[in-house]
Amino acid sequence: MIVSAAQLHLCIGDLDGNRLAARRAIEAAAESGARLIVLPELTASGYVFDDRAEAMSLAEGLAGPTVAEWSGLAAARDLVIVGGVAERDAGGSLFNTAVVVDSTGLRASYRKAHLWDREKEVFTPGDARPVLVDTAIGRIAVMVCYDLEFPEWMRFAALGGADIVCVPTNWPLAPRPEGERPGEVVRAQAAASTNRVYLIAADRCGTERGVLWTGGSTIIDPDGFAIAGPVSAEEPALLVADIEPARARDKSLSDRNHVFDDRRLDLY
């Protein structure tokens, strides 16, 4: 099963341009044979809002143009697409949301529960665990960016039977020793390994209002190894990898060890 992560250069407020960048990436991924495509966090709107009012002006409902376009592309090419939108609900609340669409349309949405830095001034946090969706390519779980930093969140996804954890993200560039991988990627590798799942993170590249992005897009296998990425923080990229979802259903480390059965629930 071929899967992909689209690392995009997006611009705050450029709804049409950002949707075009996403559409081109989806089409390129489909041409490469991918059945699952993961896009970044807040793909359509961009991320570095001046304030909540600006974010609200760039938000849309789940029946809005971004989800509608992704649904049409998924139907035309028999795809599963996961990507981020700024969601405005009927009551006027604003959420940092990831959606799952396939050939039948919108399958699920997930509202980011763990808000990073100034997101707390803009968004309402989600109040539900990572969403799990059975698709033609396996059971996928979805969370957004900073959610991945919490081991409990990944464990919920794994215990729910996820084969693949999809993580739309916008990782700001942080200092690191020369030659080292981004800390976010290291933690993603650890999360995939300790839960024995595939993990697909789609990050941003370039800069937005002075914020540099990490370019940490990566596809990780159940052993915790990156099988595609990370790539340059400066350039858009389409990561593609061939995976075996059934591998994520085997939680054995040896004949005598199992990552779930060996937990000492009597102690913690």
mmCIF file of C-alpha atoms in Angstrom, residues 30-205:
data_model
loop_
_atom_site.group_PDB
_atom_site.id
_atom_site.type_symbol
_atom_site.label_atom_id
_atom_site.label_comp_id
_atom_site.label_asym_id
_atom_site.label_seq_id
_atom_site.Cartn_x
_atom_site.Cartn_y
_atom_site.Cartn_z
ATOM 1 C CA ALA A 30 -2.238 9.902 -6.776
ATOM 2 C CA GLU A 31 -0.105 9.738 -9.929
ATOM 3 C CA SER A 32 2.630 8.087 -7.863
ATOM 4 C CA GLY A 33 0.177 5.399 -6.818
ATOM 5 C CA ALA A 34 -0.560 6.658 -3.298
ATOM 6 C CA ARG A 35 -3.941 5.770 -1.792
ATOM 7 C CA LEU A 36 -3.496 7.809 1.403
ATOM 8 C CA ILE A 37 -2.293 11.424 1.365
ATOM 9 C CA VAL A 38 -1.621 13.469 4.508
ATOM 10 C CA LEU A 39 -1.499 17.288 4.268
ATOM 11 C CA PRO A 40 -0.265 19.837 6.837
ATOM 12 C CA GLU A 41 -2.106 21.430 9.742
ATOM 13 C CA LEU A 42 -4.337 24.392 8.763
ATOM 14 C CA THR A 43 -3.588 23.815 5.087
ATOM 15 C CA ALA A 44 -6.099 26.246 3.621
ATOM 16 C CA SER A 45 -5.783 29.190 5.985
ATOM 17 C CA GLY A 46 -2.140 29.207 7.003
ATOM 18 C CA TYR A 47 -1.076 29.295 10.652
ATOM 19 C CA VAL A 48 0.480 32.528 11.960
ATOM 20 C CA PHE A 49 -2.669 34.566 12.583
ATOM 21 C CA ASP A 50 -2.469 38.127 13.874
ATOM 22 C CA ASP A 51 -5.407 37.407 16.161
ATOM 23 C CA ARG A 52 -8.601 35.419 16.535
ATOM 24 C CA ALA A 53 -10.500 37.790 14.258
ATOM 25 C CA GLU A 54 -8.152 37.068 11.374
ATOM 26 C CA ALA A 55 -8.397 33.341 11.983
ATOM 27 C CA MET A 56 -12.183 33.587 12.032
ATOM 28 C CA SER A 57 -12.141 35.408 8.695
ATOM 29 C CA LEU A 58 -10.178 32.527 7.157
ATOM 30 C CA ALA A 59 -12.156 29.704 8.753
ATOM 31 C CA GLU A 60 -14.900 27.633 7.170
ATOM 32 C CA GLY A 61 -17.400 24.955 8.061
ATOM 33 C CA LEU A 62 -16.870 21.285 7.349
ATOM 34 C CA ALA A 63 -19.197 21.655 4.369
ATOM 35 C CA GLY A 64 -16.999 24.483 3.061
ATOM 36 C CA PRO A 65 -14.902 24.704 -0.098
ATOM 37 C CA THR A 66 -11.742 23.015 1.204
ATOM 38 C CA VAL A 67 -13.390 19.823 2.413
ATOM 39 C CA ALA A 68 -15.633 19.812 -0.664
ATOM 40 C CA GLU A 69 -12.630 19.991 -2.987
ATOM 41 C CA TRP A 70 -10.738 17.271 -1.140
ATOM 42 C CA SER A 71 -13.845 15.075 -1.203
ATOM 43 C CA GLY A 72 -14.138 15.528 -4.957
ATOM 44 C CA LEU A 73 -10.495 14.618 -5.500
ATOM 45 C CA ALA A 74 -10.843 11.570 -3.241
ATOM 46 C CA ALA A 75 -13.922 10.397 -5.156
ATOM 47 C CA ALA A 76 -12.316 10.934 -8.558
ATOM 48 C CA ARG A 77 -9.166 8.989 -7.681
ATOM 49 C CA ASP A 78 -10.349 6.617 -4.918
ATOM 50 C CA LEU A 79 -8.156 8.213 -2.244
ATOM 51 C CA VAL A 80 -8.111 8.787 1.476
ATOM 52 C CA ILE A 81 -7.062 12.372 2.301
ATOM 53 C CA VAL A 82 -6.209 13.743 5.740
ATOM 54 C CA GLY A 83 -5.604 17.461 6.137
ATOM 55 C CA GLY A 84 -6.032 20.457 8.398
ATOM 56 C CA VAL A 85 -8.558 23.290 8.264
ATOM 57 C CA ALA A 86 -9.575 26.176 10.510
ATOM 58 C CA GLU A 87 -13.104 25.076 11.393
ATOM 59 C CA ARG A 88 -15.828 27.546 12.317
ATOM 60 C CA ASP A 89 -18.879 25.823 13.778
ATOM 61 C CA ALA A 90 -22.478 27.012 13.760
ATOM 62 C CA GLY A 91 -22.115 28.514 17.217
ATOM 63 C CA GLY A 92 -19.154 30.671 16.237
ATOM 64 C CA SER A 93 -16.467 28.583 17.947
ATOM 65 C CA LEU A 94 -13.159 28.109 16.163
ATOM 66 C CA PHE A 95 -11.223 24.837 16.078
ATOM 67 C CA ASN A 96 -7.913 23.610 14.700
ATOM 68 C CA THR A 97 -9.351 20.605 12.904
ATOM 69 C CA ALA A 98 -8.154 17.687 10.818
ATOM 70 C CA VAL A 99 -10.561 15.942 8.462
ATOM 71 C CA VAL A 100 -10.621 12.519 6.859
ATOM 72 C CA VAL A 101 -12.251 12.235 3.439
ATOM 73 C CA ASP A 102 -12.477 9.317 1.043
ATOM 74 C CA SER A 103 -14.454 8.408 -2.061
ATOM 75 C CA THR A 104 -17.702 8.631 -0.061
ATOM 76 C CA GLY A 105 -17.014 12.149 1.238
ATOM 77 C CA LEU A 106 -16.246 13.416 4.736
ATOM 78 C CA ARG A 107 -15.682 10.435 7.021
ATOM 79 C CA ALA A 108 -14.585 12.117 10.241
ATOM 80 C CA SER A 109 -13.164 15.233 11.808
ATOM 81 C CA TYR A 110 -10.894 15.693 14.803
ATOM 82 C CA ARG A 111 -10.415 18.911 16.790
ATOM 83 C CA LYS A 112 -6.921 19.462 18.183
ATOM 84 C CA ALA A 113 -7.028 18.897 21.929
ATOM 85 C CA HIS A 114 -3.581 20.146 22.958
ATOM 86 C CA LEU A 115 -3.135 23.738 21.829
ATOM 87 C CA TRP A 116 0.357 25.142 21.284
ATOM 88 C CA ASP A 117 1.446 28.602 22.437
ATOM 89 C CA ARG A 118 -0.702 31.388 20.899
ATOM 90 C CA GLU A 119 -3.203 28.851 19.568
ATOM 91 C CA LYS A 120 -4.780 29.145 23.020
ATOM 92 C CA GLU A 121 -5.740 32.728 22.145
ATOM 93 C CA VAL A 122 -7.386 31.672 18.892
ATOM 94 C CA PHE A 123 -8.913 28.215 19.100
ATOM 95 C CA THR A 124 -11.197 26.261 21.393
ATOM 96 C CA PRO A 125 -9.522 22.953 22.349
ATOM 97 C CA GLY A 126 -11.148 19.742 21.208
ATOM 98 C CA ASP A 127 -12.722 17.495 23.815
ATOM 99 C CA ALA A 128 -12.452 14.078 22.186
ATOM 100 C CA ARG A 129 -9.758 11.440 21.810
ATOM 101 C CA PRO A 130 -7.998 10.841 18.469
ATOM 102 C CA VAL A 131 -10.498 9.822 15.840
ATOM 103 C CA LEU A 132 -10.296 6.287 14.392
ATOM 104 C CA VAL A 133 -11.572 5.567 10.890
ATOM 105 C CA ASP A 134 -11.768 2.264 9.038
ATOM 106 C CA THR A 135 -10.771 2.871 5.441
ATOM 107 C CA ALA A 136 -9.916 0.828 2.372
ATOM 108 C CA ILE A 137 -6.236 1.061 3.308
ATOM 109 C CA GLY A 138 -6.631 0.124 6.970
ATOM 110 C CA ARG A 139 -7.668 1.706 10.250
ATOM 111 C CA ILE A 140 -6.245 5.195 10.580
ATOM 112 C CA ALA A 141 -6.057 7.484 13.599
ATOM 113 C CA VAL A 142 -5.784 11.254 13.362
ATOM 114 C CA MET A 143 -4.273 13.838 15.688
ATOM 115 C CA VAL A 144 -2.734 17.275 15.099
ATOM 116 C CA CYS A 145 0.831 18.467 15.743
ATOM 117 C CA TYR A 146 1.328 19.088 19.490
ATOM 118 C CA ASP A 147 -1.100 16.232 20.287
ATOM 119 C CA LEU A 148 1.707 13.892 19.271
ATOM 120 C CA GLU A 149 3.842 15.063 22.220
ATOM 121 C CA PHE A 150 1.532 13.319 24.683
ATOM 122 C CA PRO A 151 2.211 9.567 24.991
ATOM 123 C CA GLU A 152 -1.320 8.983 26.271
ATOM 124 C CA TRP A 153 -2.770 10.251 22.984
ATOM 125 C CA MET A 154 -0.689 7.866 20.884
ATOM 126 C CA ARG A 155 -1.545 4.999 23.205
ATOM 127 C CA PHE A 156 -5.275 5.709 22.808
ATOM 128 C CA ALA A 157 -4.818 5.508 19.038
ATOM 129 C CA ALA A 158 -2.831 2.279 19.214
ATOM 130 C CA LEU A 159 -5.182 0.599 21.674
ATOM 131 C CA GLY A 160 -8.014 1.568 19.338
ATOM 132 C CA GLY A 161 -6.440 -0.595 16.649
ATOM 133 C CA ALA A 162 -4.861 2.062 14.466
ATOM 134 C CA ASP A 163 -2.610 0.749 11.711
ATOM 135 C CA ILE A 164 -1.524 4.234 10.654
ATOM 136 C CA VAL A 165 -1.463 7.441 12.702
ATOM 137 C CA CYS A 166 -1.842 10.526 10.490
ATOM 138 C CA VAL A 167 -0.496 13.799 11.882
ATOM 139 C CA PRO A 168 -1.030 17.077 10.022
ATOM 140 C CA THR A 169 1.471 19.442 11.628
ATOM 141 C CA ASN A 170 3.135 22.861 11.565
ATOM 142 C CA TRP A 171 6.392 22.414 13.489
ATOM 143 C CA PRO A 172 8.177 25.741 14.083
ATOM 144 C CA LEU A 173 11.923 25.439 13.587
ATOM 145 C CA ALA A 174 13.725 24.967 16.914
ATOM 146 C CA PRO A 175 17.485 25.017 17.588
ATOM 147 C CA ARG A 176 19.238 21.646 17.511
ATOM 148 C CA PRO A 177 22.822 20.370 17.396
ATOM 149 C CA GLU A 178 24.327 20.153 13.930
ATOM 150 C CA GLY A 179 23.588 16.854 12.258
ATOM 151 C CA GLU A 180 20.703 15.966 14.560
ATOM 152 C CA ARG A 181 17.185 15.255 13.372
ATOM 153 C CA PRO A 182 14.432 17.581 14.592
ATOM 154 C CA GLY A 183 13.313 16.667 18.090
ATOM 155 C CA GLU A 184 9.731 16.425 16.827
ATOM 156 C CA VAL A 185 10.776 13.726 14.370
ATOM 157 C CA VAL A 186 12.726 11.847 17.047
ATOM 158 C CA ARG A 187 9.662 11.846 19.304
ATOM 159 C CA ALA A 188 7.459 10.727 16.410
ATOM 160 C CA GLN A 189 9.817 7.822 15.759
ATOM 161 C CA ALA A 190 9.685 6.856 19.438
ATOM 162 C CA ALA A 191 5.881 7.077 19.448
ATOM 163 C CA ALA A 192 5.589 4.834 16.390
ATOM 164 C CA SER A 193 8.033 2.320 17.831
ATOM 165 C CA THR A 194 6.586 2.083 21.340
ATOM 166 C CA ASN A 195 3.116 1.514 19.903
ATOM 167 C CA ARG A 196 4.207 -0.429 16.804
ATOM 168 C CA VAL A 197 2.210 1.610 14.303
ATOM 169 C CA TYR A 198 2.963 3.464 11.104
ATOM 170 C CA LEU A 199 3.050 7.227 11.505
ATOM 171 C CA ILE A 200 2.764 9.846 8.754
ATOM 172 C CA ALA A 201 3.553 13.463 9.628
ATOM 173 C CA ALA A 202 3.023 16.210 7.040
ATOM 174 C CA ASP A 203 4.849 19.424 7.969
ATOM 175 C CA ARG A 204 5.321 22.902 6.470
ATOM 176 C CA CYS A 205 8.393 24.379 4.819
#
